[in-house]
mmCIF file of C-alpha atoms and ligand atoms in Angstrom:
data_model
loop_
_atom_site.group_PDB
_atom_site.id
_atom_site.type_symbol
_atom_site.label_atom_id
_atom_site.label_comp_id
_atom_site.label_asym_id
_atom_site.label_seq_id
_atom_site.Cartn_x
_atom_site.Cartn_y
_atom_site.Cartn_z
ATOM 1 C CA MET A 1 7.111 1.128 4.630
ATOM 2 C CA ASN A 2 9.703 3.833 4.723
ATOM 3 C CA ALA A 3 9.715 5.517 8.097
ATOM 4 C CA ALA A 4 12.149 8.224 7.013
ATOM 5 C CA SER A 5 9.794 9.617 4.403
ATOM 6 C CA THR A 6 6.736 9.770 6.665
ATOM 7 C CA ASP A 7 7.383 13.152 8.178
ATOM 8 C CA VAL A 8 8.741 15.249 5.336
ATOM 9 C CA GLY A 9 7.076 17.262 2.587
ATOM 10 C CA THR A 10 3.471 17.738 1.558
ATOM 11 C CA PRO A 11 1.380 14.631 2.179
ATOM 12 C CA LEU A 12 0.114 12.836 -0.930
ATOM 13 C CA LEU A 13 -3.343 12.773 0.614
ATOM 14 C CA GLU A 14 -4.863 14.652 3.471
ATOM 15 C CA LEU A 15 -8.474 14.267 4.534
ATOM 16 C CA ARG A 16 -9.630 17.010 6.857
ATOM 17 C CA ASP A 17 -12.880 16.614 8.754
ATOM 18 C CA LEU A 18 -14.379 14.783 5.785
ATOM 19 C CA SER A 19 -18.068 13.952 5.962
ATOM 20 C CA VAL A 20 -20.227 12.343 3.288
ATOM 21 C CA SER A 21 -23.974 12.019 3.614
ATOM 22 C CA TYR A 22 -26.236 10.269 1.095
ATOM 23 C CA ARG A 23 -29.689 11.667 0.485
ATOM 24 C CA THR A 24 -32.107 8.762 0.616
ATOM 25 C CA THR A 25 -35.898 8.584 0.552
ATOM 26 C CA GLU A 26 -35.792 7.736 4.260
ATOM 27 C CA GLY A 27 -33.620 10.721 5.119
ATOM 28 C CA ALA A 28 -29.952 11.624 5.278
ATOM 29 C CA LEU A 29 -27.545 8.721 5.632
ATOM 30 C CA PRO A 30 -24.230 9.916 7.071
ATOM 31 C CA ALA A 31 -21.804 7.326 5.673
ATOM 32 C CA VAL A 32 -18.557 9.113 6.582
ATOM 33 C CA ARG A 33 -18.396 11.387 9.619
ATOM 34 C CA GLY A 34 -15.561 13.761 10.353
ATOM 35 C CA VAL A 35 -12.625 11.694 9.120
ATOM 36 C CA ASP A 36 -9.053 13.021 9.258
ATOM 37 C CA LEU A 37 -6.348 10.965 7.547
ATOM 38 C CA THR A 38 -2.891 11.640 6.106
ATOM 39 C CA VAL A 39 -0.932 9.483 3.660
ATOM 40 C CA ARG A 40 2.695 10.145 2.721
ATOM 41 C CA ALA A 41 4.951 8.707 0.049
ATOM 42 C CA GLY A 42 6.270 5.252 0.860
ATOM 43 C CA GLU A 43 3.588 4.302 3.360
ATOM 44 C CA VAL A 44 0.561 2.052 3.363
ATOM 45 C CA VAL A 45 -2.363 3.225 5.457
ATOM 46 C CA GLY A 46 -5.007 0.578 6.099
ATOM 47 C CA VAL A 47 -8.718 1.221 6.545
ATOM 48 C CA ALA A 48 -10.534 -1.569 8.378
ATOM 49 C CA GLY A 49 -14.098 -2.166 9.508
ATOM 50 C CA GLU A 50 -17.179 -4.255 8.879
ATOM 51 C CA SER A 51 -19.258 -3.976 5.746
ATOM 52 C CA GLY A 52 -21.258 -0.731 5.675
ATOM 53 C CA CYS A 53 -18.972 1.339 7.879
ATOM 54 C CA GLY A 54 -18.097 3.831 5.097
ATOM 55 C CA LYS A 55 -14.818 2.535 3.646
ATOM 56 C CA SER A 56 -15.819 2.619 -0.027
ATOM 57 C CA THR A 57 -17.539 5.963 0.388
ATOM 58 C CA LEU A 58 -14.249 7.316 1.701
ATOM 59 C CA ALA A 59 -12.348 5.803 -1.259
ATOM 60 C CA THR A 60 -14.619 7.161 -3.959
ATOM 61 C CA THR A 61 -14.780 10.613 -2.371
ATOM 62 C CA VAL A 62 -10.996 11.006 -2.709
ATOM 63 C CA LEU A 63 -11.454 11.251 -6.487
ATOM 64 C CA ARG A 64 -14.957 12.748 -6.322
ATOM 65 C CA LEU A 65 -16.436 9.604 -7.788
ATOM 66 C CA GLN A 66 -19.309 9.377 -5.331
ATOM 67 C CA PRO A 67 -22.863 9.594 -6.726
ATOM 68 C CA ARG A 68 -24.621 12.940 -7.168
ATOM 69 C CA ASP A 69 -26.890 12.359 -4.204
ATOM 70 C CA ALA A 70 -23.952 12.568 -1.807
ATOM 71 C CA ALA A 71 -23.335 15.757 0.169
ATOM 72 C CA VAL A 72 -19.659 16.183 0.991
ATOM 73 C CA THR A 73 -18.086 18.565 3.506
ATOM 74 C CA GLY A 74 -14.518 19.021 4.688
ATOM 75 C CA GLU A 75 -11.379 18.893 2.582
ATOM 76 C CA VAL A 76 -9.703 16.268 0.405
ATOM 77 C CA LEU A 77 -6.199 17.479 -0.388
ATOM 78 C CA LEU A 78 -4.325 15.599 -3.108
ATOM 79 C CA ALA A 79 -0.735 16.824 -3.103
ATOM 80 C CA GLY A 80 -2.064 19.944 -1.376
ATOM 81 C CA ALA A 81 -4.905 20.745 -3.844
ATOM 82 C CA ASP A 82 -8.529 20.376 -2.714
ATOM 83 C CA VAL A 83 -10.301 17.828 -4.907
ATOM 84 C CA LEU A 84 -13.705 18.971 -3.676
ATOM 85 C CA THR A 85 -13.370 22.510 -5.016
ATOM 86 C CA MET A 86 -11.132 22.057 -8.076
ATOM 87 C CA GLY A 87 -12.512 22.570 -11.599
ATOM 88 C CA TRP A 88 -13.265 19.661 -13.929
ATOM 89 C CA GLY A 89 -10.036 20.086 -15.891
ATOM 90 C CA ASP A 90 -7.884 19.782 -12.792
ATOM 91 C CA LEU A 91 -10.031 16.966 -11.482
ATOM 92 C CA ARG A 92 -9.602 15.000 -14.709
ATOM 93 C CA ALA A 93 -5.858 15.429 -14.428
ATOM 94 C CA ALA A 94 -5.879 14.436 -10.764
ATOM 95 C CA ARG A 95 -7.737 11.204 -11.540
ATOM 96 C CA TRP A 96 -5.132 8.759 -12.764
ATOM 97 C CA ALA A 97 -2.142 11.112 -12.626
ATOM 98 C CA ASP A 98 -2.231 12.049 -8.914
ATOM 99 C CA ALA A 99 -4.191 9.157 -7.527
ATOM 100 C CA SER A 100 -5.963 6.127 -8.866
ATOM 101 C CA ILE A 101 -8.220 3.455 -7.470
ATOM 102 C CA VAL A 102 -8.059 -0.327 -7.707
ATOM 103 C CA PHE A 103 -11.483 -1.812 -7.029
ATOM 104 C CA GLN A 104 -12.456 -5.307 -6.042
ATOM 105 C CA GLY A 105 -14.221 -6.443 -9.180
ATOM 106 C CA ALA A 106 -11.492 -6.985 -11.779
ATOM 107 C CA LEU A 107 -13.801 -9.444 -13.464
ATOM 108 C CA HIS A 108 -16.463 -6.868 -14.076
ATOM 109 C CA SER A 109 -14.400 -3.753 -14.702
ATOM 110 C CA LEU A 110 -12.473 -5.063 -17.711
ATOM 111 C CA ASN A 111 -14.078 -4.929 -21.126
ATOM 112 C CA PRO A 112 -14.456 -8.570 -22.242
ATOM 113 C CA VAL A 113 -14.066 -7.837 -25.955
ATOM 114 C CA ARG A 114 -10.913 -5.704 -25.835
ATOM 115 C CA ARG A 115 -7.344 -6.938 -25.491
ATOM 116 C CA VAL A 116 -5.895 -6.108 -22.082
ATOM 117 C CA GLY A 117 -2.989 -4.171 -23.615
ATOM 118 C CA ASP A 118 -5.433 -1.772 -25.271
ATOM 119 C CA GLN A 119 -7.274 -1.327 -21.990
ATOM 120 C CA VAL A 120 -4.080 -0.484 -20.111
ATOM 121 C CA ALA A 121 -3.123 1.927 -22.925
ATOM 122 C CA GLU A 122 -6.406 3.800 -22.745
ATOM 123 C CA PRO A 123 -5.712 5.998 -19.697
ATOM 124 C CA ILE A 124 -2.330 6.914 -21.183
ATOM 125 C CA THR A 125 -3.721 7.966 -24.557
ATOM 126 C CA LEU A 126 -6.596 9.833 -22.873
ATOM 127 C CA HIS A 127 -4.585 11.703 -20.289
ATOM 128 C CA GLU A 128 -1.286 12.111 -22.114
ATOM 129 C CA PRO A 129 -2.322 12.731 -25.733
ATOM 130 C CA THR A 130 1.177 13.838 -26.742
ATOM 131 C CA VAL A 131 2.668 10.412 -26.052
ATOM 132 C CA GLY A 132 3.302 8.609 -29.365
ATOM 133 C CA GLU A 133 1.960 5.182 -30.252
ATOM 134 C CA ASP A 134 5.303 3.388 -29.912
ATOM 135 C CA GLU A 135 5.909 4.870 -26.499
ATOM 136 C CA VAL A 136 2.429 3.876 -25.354
ATOM 137 C CA THR A 137 3.104 0.301 -26.496
ATOM 138 C CA ALA A 138 6.419 0.275 -24.654
ATOM 139 C CA ARG A 139 4.848 1.669 -21.486
ATOM 140 C CA VAL A 140 2.083 -0.926 -21.580
ATOM 141 C CA ARG A 141 4.657 -3.685 -21.977
ATOM 142 C CA ASP A 142 6.642 -2.333 -19.015
ATOM 143 C CA LEU A 143 3.525 -1.977 -16.870
ATOM 144 C CA LEU A 144 2.400 -5.532 -17.536
ATOM 145 C CA GLU A 145 5.881 -6.771 -16.708
ATOM 146 C CA GLN A 146 5.967 -4.669 -13.545
ATOM 147 C CA VAL A 147 2.791 -6.311 -12.249
ATOM 148 C CA GLY A 148 4.197 -9.768 -12.976
ATOM 149 C CA LEU A 149 2.170 -10.764 -16.028
ATOM 150 C CA PRO A 150 3.782 -13.137 -18.528
ATOM 151 C CA GLU A 151 5.069 -11.817 -21.822
ATOM 152 C CA GLY A 152 2.415 -11.611 -24.489
ATOM 153 C CA SER A 153 -0.338 -10.793 -21.994
ATOM 154 C CA ALA A 154 -1.069 -7.516 -23.777
ATOM 155 C CA ARG A 155 -2.599 -9.425 -26.677
ATOM 156 C CA ARG A 156 -4.885 -11.507 -24.506
ATOM 157 C CA TYR A 157 -8.540 -10.975 -23.730
ATOM 158 C CA PRO A 158 -9.706 -10.853 -20.111
ATOM 159 C CA HIS A 159 -11.342 -14.302 -20.278
ATOM 160 C CA GLN A 160 -7.963 -15.819 -21.209
ATOM 161 C CA LEU A 161 -6.519 -14.705 -17.854
ATOM 162 C CA SER A 162 -7.028 -16.029 -14.327
ATOM 163 C CA GLY A 163 -8.739 -13.929 -11.642
ATOM 164 C CA GLY A 164 -5.394 -12.977 -10.120
ATOM 165 C CA GLN A 165 -3.998 -12.017 -13.533
ATOM 166 C CA ARG A 166 -7.018 -9.842 -14.207
ATOM 167 C CA GLN A 167 -6.478 -8.078 -10.892
ATOM 168 C CA ARG A 168 -2.852 -7.525 -11.977
ATOM 169 C CA VAL A 169 -4.188 -5.899 -15.158
ATOM 170 C CA MET A 170 -6.316 -3.600 -13.005
ATOM 171 C CA ILE A 171 -3.242 -2.660 -10.997
ATOM 172 C CA ALA A 172 -1.291 -1.997 -14.210
ATOM 173 C CA MET A 173 -4.126 0.289 -15.353
ATOM 174 C CA ALA A 174 -4.055 2.123 -12.036
ATOM 175 C CA LEU A 175 -0.301 2.681 -12.464
ATOM 176 C CA ALA A 176 -0.567 3.693 -16.125
ATOM 177 C CA CYS A 177 -0.393 7.453 -15.602
ATOM 178 C CA ARG A 178 2.243 7.164 -12.889
ATOM 179 C CA PRO A 179 0.160 8.295 -9.914
ATOM 180 C CA LYS A 180 1.835 8.860 -6.558
ATOM 181 C CA LEU A 181 -1.135 7.505 -4.606
ATOM 182 C CA ILE A 182 -3.056 4.261 -5.044
ATOM 183 C CA ILE A 183 -6.323 3.569 -3.295
ATOM 184 C CA ALA A 184 -6.998 -0.155 -3.216
ATOM 185 C CA ASP A 185 -10.569 -0.949 -2.118
ATOM 186 C CA GLU A 186 -10.846 -4.637 -1.196
ATOM 187 C CA PRO A 187 -8.341 -5.479 -3.960
ATOM 188 C CA THR A 188 -8.061 -9.132 -3.004
ATOM 189 C CA THR A 189 -11.528 -9.920 -1.694
ATOM 190 C CA ALA A 190 -12.724 -11.779 -4.795
ATOM 191 C CA LEU A 191 -9.558 -13.894 -5.031
ATOM 192 C CA ASP A 192 -8.584 -17.186 -3.452
ATOM 193 C CA VAL A 193 -6.134 -17.252 -0.569
ATOM 194 C CA MET A 194 -2.873 -18.001 -2.405
ATOM 195 C CA VAL A 195 -3.610 -15.395 -5.041
ATOM 196 C CA GLN A 196 -4.577 -12.847 -2.377
ATOM 197 C CA ALA A 197 -1.147 -13.184 -0.824
ATOM 198 C CA GLN A 198 0.560 -12.718 -4.204
ATOM 199 C CA ILE A 199 -1.438 -9.579 -4.994
ATOM 200 C CA LEU A 200 -0.663 -8.124 -1.546
ATOM 201 C CA ASP A 201 3.028 -8.841 -2.091
ATOM 202 C CA LEU A 202 2.844 -7.076 -5.433
ATOM 203 C CA LEU A 203 1.162 -3.999 -3.934
ATOM 204 C CA ALA A 204 3.702 -3.809 -1.107
ATOM 205 C CA GLN A 205 6.559 -4.142 -3.583
ATOM 206 C CA LEU A 206 5.163 -1.359 -5.807
ATOM 207 C CA VAL A 207 4.896 0.971 -2.820
ATOM 208 C CA ARG A 208 8.564 0.297 -2.045
ATOM 209 C CA ASP A 209 9.909 0.410 -5.587
ATOM 210 C CA LEU A 210 7.938 3.437 -6.790
ATOM 211 C CA ASP A 211 7.789 5.261 -3.430
ATOM 212 C CA LEU A 212 3.997 5.414 -3.733
ATOM 213 C CA GLY A 213 1.531 6.090 -0.992
ATOM 214 C CA MET A 214 -1.276 3.591 -0.635
ATOM 215 C CA VAL A 215 -4.612 3.416 1.113
ATOM 216 C CA LEU A 216 -5.442 -0.268 1.504
ATOM 217 C CA ILE A 217 -9.063 -0.916 2.383
ATOM 218 C CA SER A 218 -10.299 -4.260 3.644
ATOM 219 C CA HIS A 219 -12.851 -5.743 6.004
ATOM 220 C CA ASP A 220 -10.272 -8.479 6.533
ATOM 221 C CA LEU A 221 -7.625 -7.593 9.109
ATOM 222 C CA SER A 222 -5.407 -10.456 8.026
ATOM 223 C CA VAL A 223 -5.087 -8.702 4.666
ATOM 224 C CA LEU A 224 -4.032 -5.440 6.325
ATOM 225 C CA ALA A 225 -1.795 -6.803 9.059
ATOM 226 C CA ASP A 226 1.288 -7.639 7.016
ATOM 227 C CA VAL A 227 1.241 -4.764 4.580
ATOM 228 C CA CYS A 228 0.133 -1.645 6.467
ATOM 229 C CA ASP A 229 2.265 0.815 8.385
ATOM 230 C CA ARG A 230 -0.661 2.525 10.053
ATOM 231 C CA VAL A 231 -4.295 1.554 10.328
ATOM 232 C CA ALA A 232 -7.584 3.413 10.752
ATOM 233 C CA VAL A 233 -10.461 1.336 12.121
ATOM 234 C CA MET A 234 -13.849 2.686 11.065
ATOM 235 C CA TYR A 235 -17.165 2.147 12.762
ATOM 236 C CA ALA A 236 -20.463 3.702 11.661
ATOM 237 C CA GLY A 237 -18.687 6.221 9.442
ATOM 238 C CA ARG A 238 -16.103 7.390 11.954
ATOM 239 C CA VAL A 239 -12.495 6.490 12.622
ATOM 240 C CA VAL A 240 -12.619 4.971 16.107
ATOM 241 C CA GLU A 241 -8.976 3.946 16.365
ATOM 242 C CA PHE A 242 -5.831 5.020 14.560
ATOM 243 C CA GLY A 243 -2.243 4.024 15.076
ATOM 244 C CA ALA A 244 0.702 1.903 14.004
ATOM 245 C CA ALA A 245 -0.540 -1.379 12.532
ATOM 246 C CA ASP A 246 1.314 -3.481 15.122
ATOM 247 C CA ASP A 247 -0.306 -1.569 17.985
ATOM 248 C CA VAL A 248 -3.828 -1.714 16.565
ATOM 249 C CA PHE A 249 -3.640 -5.385 15.686
ATOM 250 C CA GLY A 250 -1.661 -6.478 18.721
ATOM 251 C CA ASP A 251 -3.187 -4.400 21.499
ATOM 252 C CA ALA A 252 -6.157 -2.327 20.354
ATOM 253 C CA LEU A 253 -7.371 0.552 22.530
ATOM 254 C CA HIS A 254 -10.951 0.687 21.261
ATOM 255 C CA PRO A 255 -13.281 -2.204 22.177
ATOM 256 C CA TYR A 256 -14.486 -2.447 18.568
ATOM 257 C CA ALA A 257 -10.942 -2.600 17.173
ATOM 258 C CA ARG A 258 -10.145 -5.175 19.830
ATOM 259 C CA ALA A 259 -13.156 -7.312 18.862
ATOM 260 C CA LEU A 260 -12.083 -7.127 15.218
ATOM 261 C CA SER A 261 -8.508 -8.118 15.931
ATOM 262 C CA ARG A 262 -9.513 -10.896 18.349
ATOM 263 C CA ALA A 263 -11.758 -12.331 15.719
ATOM 264 C CA PHE A 264 -8.769 -12.315 13.375
ATOM 265 C CA PRO A 265 -10.371 -14.129 10.491
ATOM 266 C CA ARG A 266 -8.860 -16.692 8.236
ATOM 267 C CA ILE A 267 -7.640 -14.893 5.114
ATOM 268 C CA GLY A 268 -10.534 -14.732 2.699
ATOM 269 C CA ASP A 269 -13.281 -15.801 5.125
ATOM 270 C CA PRO A 270 -16.413 -14.271 3.573
ATOM 271 C CA ALA A 271 -18.191 -14.258 6.952
ATOM 272 C CA ALA A 272 -15.583 -11.830 8.270
ATOM 273 C CA ARG A 273 -17.243 -9.075 6.243
ATOM 274 C CA TYR A 274 -20.019 -8.997 8.773
ATOM 275 C CA ALA A 275 -20.046 -9.250 12.536
ATOM 276 C CA PRO A 276 -16.701 -10.423 13.894
ATOM 277 C CA ALA A 277 -16.904 -13.620 15.906
ATOM 278 C CA GLY A 278 -17.764 -12.921 19.521
ATOM 279 C CA LEU A 279 -19.324 -9.528 18.818
ATOM 280 C CA ALA A 280 -23.090 -9.620 19.072
ATOM 281 C CA GLY A 281 -25.481 -7.444 17.102
ATOM 282 C CA ASP A 282 -25.130 -5.297 14.027
ATOM 283 C CA PRO A 283 -23.741 -1.845 13.271
ATOM 284 C CA PRO A 284 -26.397 0.852 13.839
ATOM 285 C CA ASP A 285 -28.704 2.197 11.160
ATOM 286 C CA LEU A 286 -26.805 5.278 10.037
ATOM 287 C CA ARG A 287 -30.070 7.159 9.527
ATOM 288 C CA SER A 288 -30.918 6.930 13.212
ATOM 289 C CA LEU A 289 -27.669 6.728 15.137
ATOM 290 C CA PRO A 290 -27.899 6.049 18.851
ATOM 291 C CA HIS A 291 -27.175 8.902 21.220
ATOM 292 C CA GLY A 292 -23.576 9.035 22.408
ATOM 293 C CA CYS A 293 -21.042 6.451 21.270
ATOM 294 C CA SER A 294 -22.413 4.603 18.232
ATOM 295 C CA PHE A 295 -20.688 1.396 19.358
ATOM 296 C CA ALA A 296 -22.172 1.475 22.873
ATOM 297 C CA PRO A 297 -25.191 -0.760 22.037
ATOM 298 C CA ARG A 298 -22.772 -3.608 21.150
ATOM 299 C CA CYS A 299 -19.965 -2.767 23.522
ATOM 300 C CA PRO A 300 -19.243 -5.141 26.405
ATOM 301 C CA LEU A 301 -17.666 -2.257 28.348
ATOM 302 C CA ALA A 302 -20.352 0.369 27.845
ATOM 303 C CA ILE A 303 -21.324 2.418 30.894
ATOM 304 C CA ASP A 304 -24.022 5.082 31.244
ATOM 305 C CA ARG A 305 -21.608 7.868 30.414
ATOM 306 C CA CYS A 306 -20.922 6.301 26.968
ATOM 307 C CA ARG A 307 -24.462 7.184 25.968
ATOM 308 C CA ASP A 308 -24.120 10.872 26.812
ATOM 309 C CA ALA A 309 -21.927 12.076 23.952
ATOM 310 C CA GLU A 310 -19.929 10.670 21.056
ATOM 311 C CA PRO A 311 -16.322 10.446 22.266
ATOM 312 C CA PRO A 312 -13.784 12.393 20.187
ATOM 313 C CA LEU A 313 -10.864 10.605 18.529
ATOM 314 C CA ALA A 314 -8.161 11.535 21.020
ATOM 315 C CA PRO A 315 -4.626 10.487 21.976
ATOM 316 C CA HIS A 316 -4.462 7.838 24.700
ATOM 317 C CA ALA A 317 -0.914 6.509 24.502
ATOM 318 C CA THR A 318 2.331 6.732 22.576
ATOM 319 C CA GLY A 319 2.600 4.169 19.814
ATOM 320 C CA SER A 320 5.459 1.837 18.950
ATOM 321 C CA ASP A 321 6.309 4.262 16.111
ATOM 322 C CA GLY A 322 6.578 7.175 18.550
ATOM 323 C CA ASN A 323 3.334 8.802 17.334
ATOM 324 C CA PRO A 324 0.227 9.254 19.471
ATOM 325 C CA ARG A 325 -2.253 6.380 19.424
ATOM 326 C CA LEU A 326 -5.768 7.677 18.851
ATOM 327 C CA ALA A 327 -9.020 6.149 20.032
ATOM 328 C CA ALA A 328 -12.616 7.369 20.268
ATOM 329 C CA CYS A 329 -13.505 5.759 23.573
ATOM 330 C CA ILE A 330 -13.782 7.202 27.075
ATOM 331 C CA ARG A 331 -12.501 3.909 28.518
ATOM 332 C CA ALA A 332 -9.563 3.529 26.125
ATOM 333 C CA GLY A 333 -6.945 4.251 28.771
ATOM 334 C CA GLU A 334 -8.278 1.697 31.228
ATOM 335 C CA GLN A 335 -7.069 -1.839 31.765
ATOM 336 C CA TRP A 336 -9.682 -4.325 30.620
HETATM 337 P P1 ADP B 9 -18.166 -0.183 3.199
HETATM 338 O O1 ADP B 9 -17.322 0.031 1.986
HETATM 339 O O2 ADP B 9 -17.434 -0.006 4.475
HETATM 340 O O3 ADP B 9 -18.916 -1.472 3.152
HETATM 341 P P2 ADP B 9 -19.901 1.885 2.102
HETATM 342 O O4 ADP B 9 -19.148 3.141 1.999
HETATM 343 O O5 ADP B 9 -20.108 1.088 0.872
HETATM 344 O O6 ADP B 9 -19.266 0.980 3.262
HETATM 345 O O7 ADP B 9 -21.339 2.197 2.703
HETATM 346 C C1 ADP B 9 -21.519 2.991 3.860
HETATM 347 C C2 ADP B 9 -23.011 3.259 4.072
HETATM 348 O O8 ADP B 9 -23.472 4.071 3.014
HETATM 349 C C3 ADP B 9 -23.853 1.992 4.035
HETATM 350 O O9 ADP B 9 -24.887 2.154 4.981
HETATM 351 C C4 ADP B 9 -24.414 1.979 2.642
HETATM 352 O O10 ADP B 9 -25.645 1.315 2.587
HETATM 353 C C5 ADP B 9 -24.562 3.446 2.349
HETATM 354 N N1 ADP B 9 -24.424 3.785 0.918
HETATM 355 C C6 ADP B 9 -23.362 3.501 0.106
HETATM 356 N N2 ADP B 9 -23.571 3.994 -1.128
HETATM 357 C C7 ADP B 9 -24.791 4.618 -1.105
HETATM 358 C C8 ADP B 9 -25.573 5.335 -2.076
HETATM 359 N N3 ADP B 9 -25.134 5.521 -3.321
HETATM 360 N N4 ADP B 9 -26.771 5.827 -1.689
HETATM 361 C C9 ADP B 9 -27.209 5.649 -0.418
HETATM 362 N N5 ADP B 9 -26.523 4.987 0.548
HETATM 363 C C10 ADP B 9 -25.336 4.472 0.207
HETATM 364 MG MG1 MG B 10 -16.796 -1.325 0.420
#
């Protein structure tokens, strides 16, 4: 959002060669493979890709919320401190106060028998025990106002609110301890189209007003297109293309990113979660990845050499923002 702030200071989030593998009864399932990603204050970085490509695994790993059966390697730096090696005390502080997550299911995450004001207050009273009761009440009121909820919402129960209002409550909760980074994992997927647009507007406005950094995750490119500054497209656990949102959506380098952006779905189309229109087949089974490029079996441009080795994510052009455009494809520089 704010180009001037994208190249100064310590990044809010830095993933370095992050890999996450789940132990399953049928063997190791590498859900995230060697991901590098940087998010700075004032910018929205999108993460796109079909269902199952590792987006939620990436999100939960940032706050070490992944299940016990996940093996994680690499580094996750939150404001310079590695989340993967920090002690529980620091980790508790980092959750909510450095970064927080907004998930898709606002319906299911709120406690149906507690007033929403009390639920928004909870992270404040837990993480900032010295804050007095009156101040907590005032902060909750401000938070609910900030996310556009009508006055008096604090006293309501979740069932008295619409789906969009409940998602606003979730966003207020995520902001409660004044984090600098918000990770929003499919934050609008359960909502209808009009409400989706309102929630995206709200998120974009919060990034601007509070100078936050945001990772916005969606299978739906139409959700990412308007809001993101830069976008990472994931396939089979890897980032296969990275660059300025306009470049990736307008003129993708990687055949998978191009298929996704060509199939630009209607906002909210549930079918868009799975194979994009015009792209045959399914993503590979992560437990038995094909040799070479994992997209080759579905790729209309695949040649023999694509099956030799997995192509590294490498610069192929200069982006409209002046930064290198990255793609993991040996044919990315060609005209096709
Ligand atoms: P996305 O959010 O892009 O849909 P996920 O991160 O949820 O992708 O899943 C990536 C892969 O990891 C999928 O193959 C999924 O089945 C697998 N996976 C996710 N969570 C677990 C888990 N707890 N145990 C084993 N496999 C998992
Ligand atoms: Mg997901």
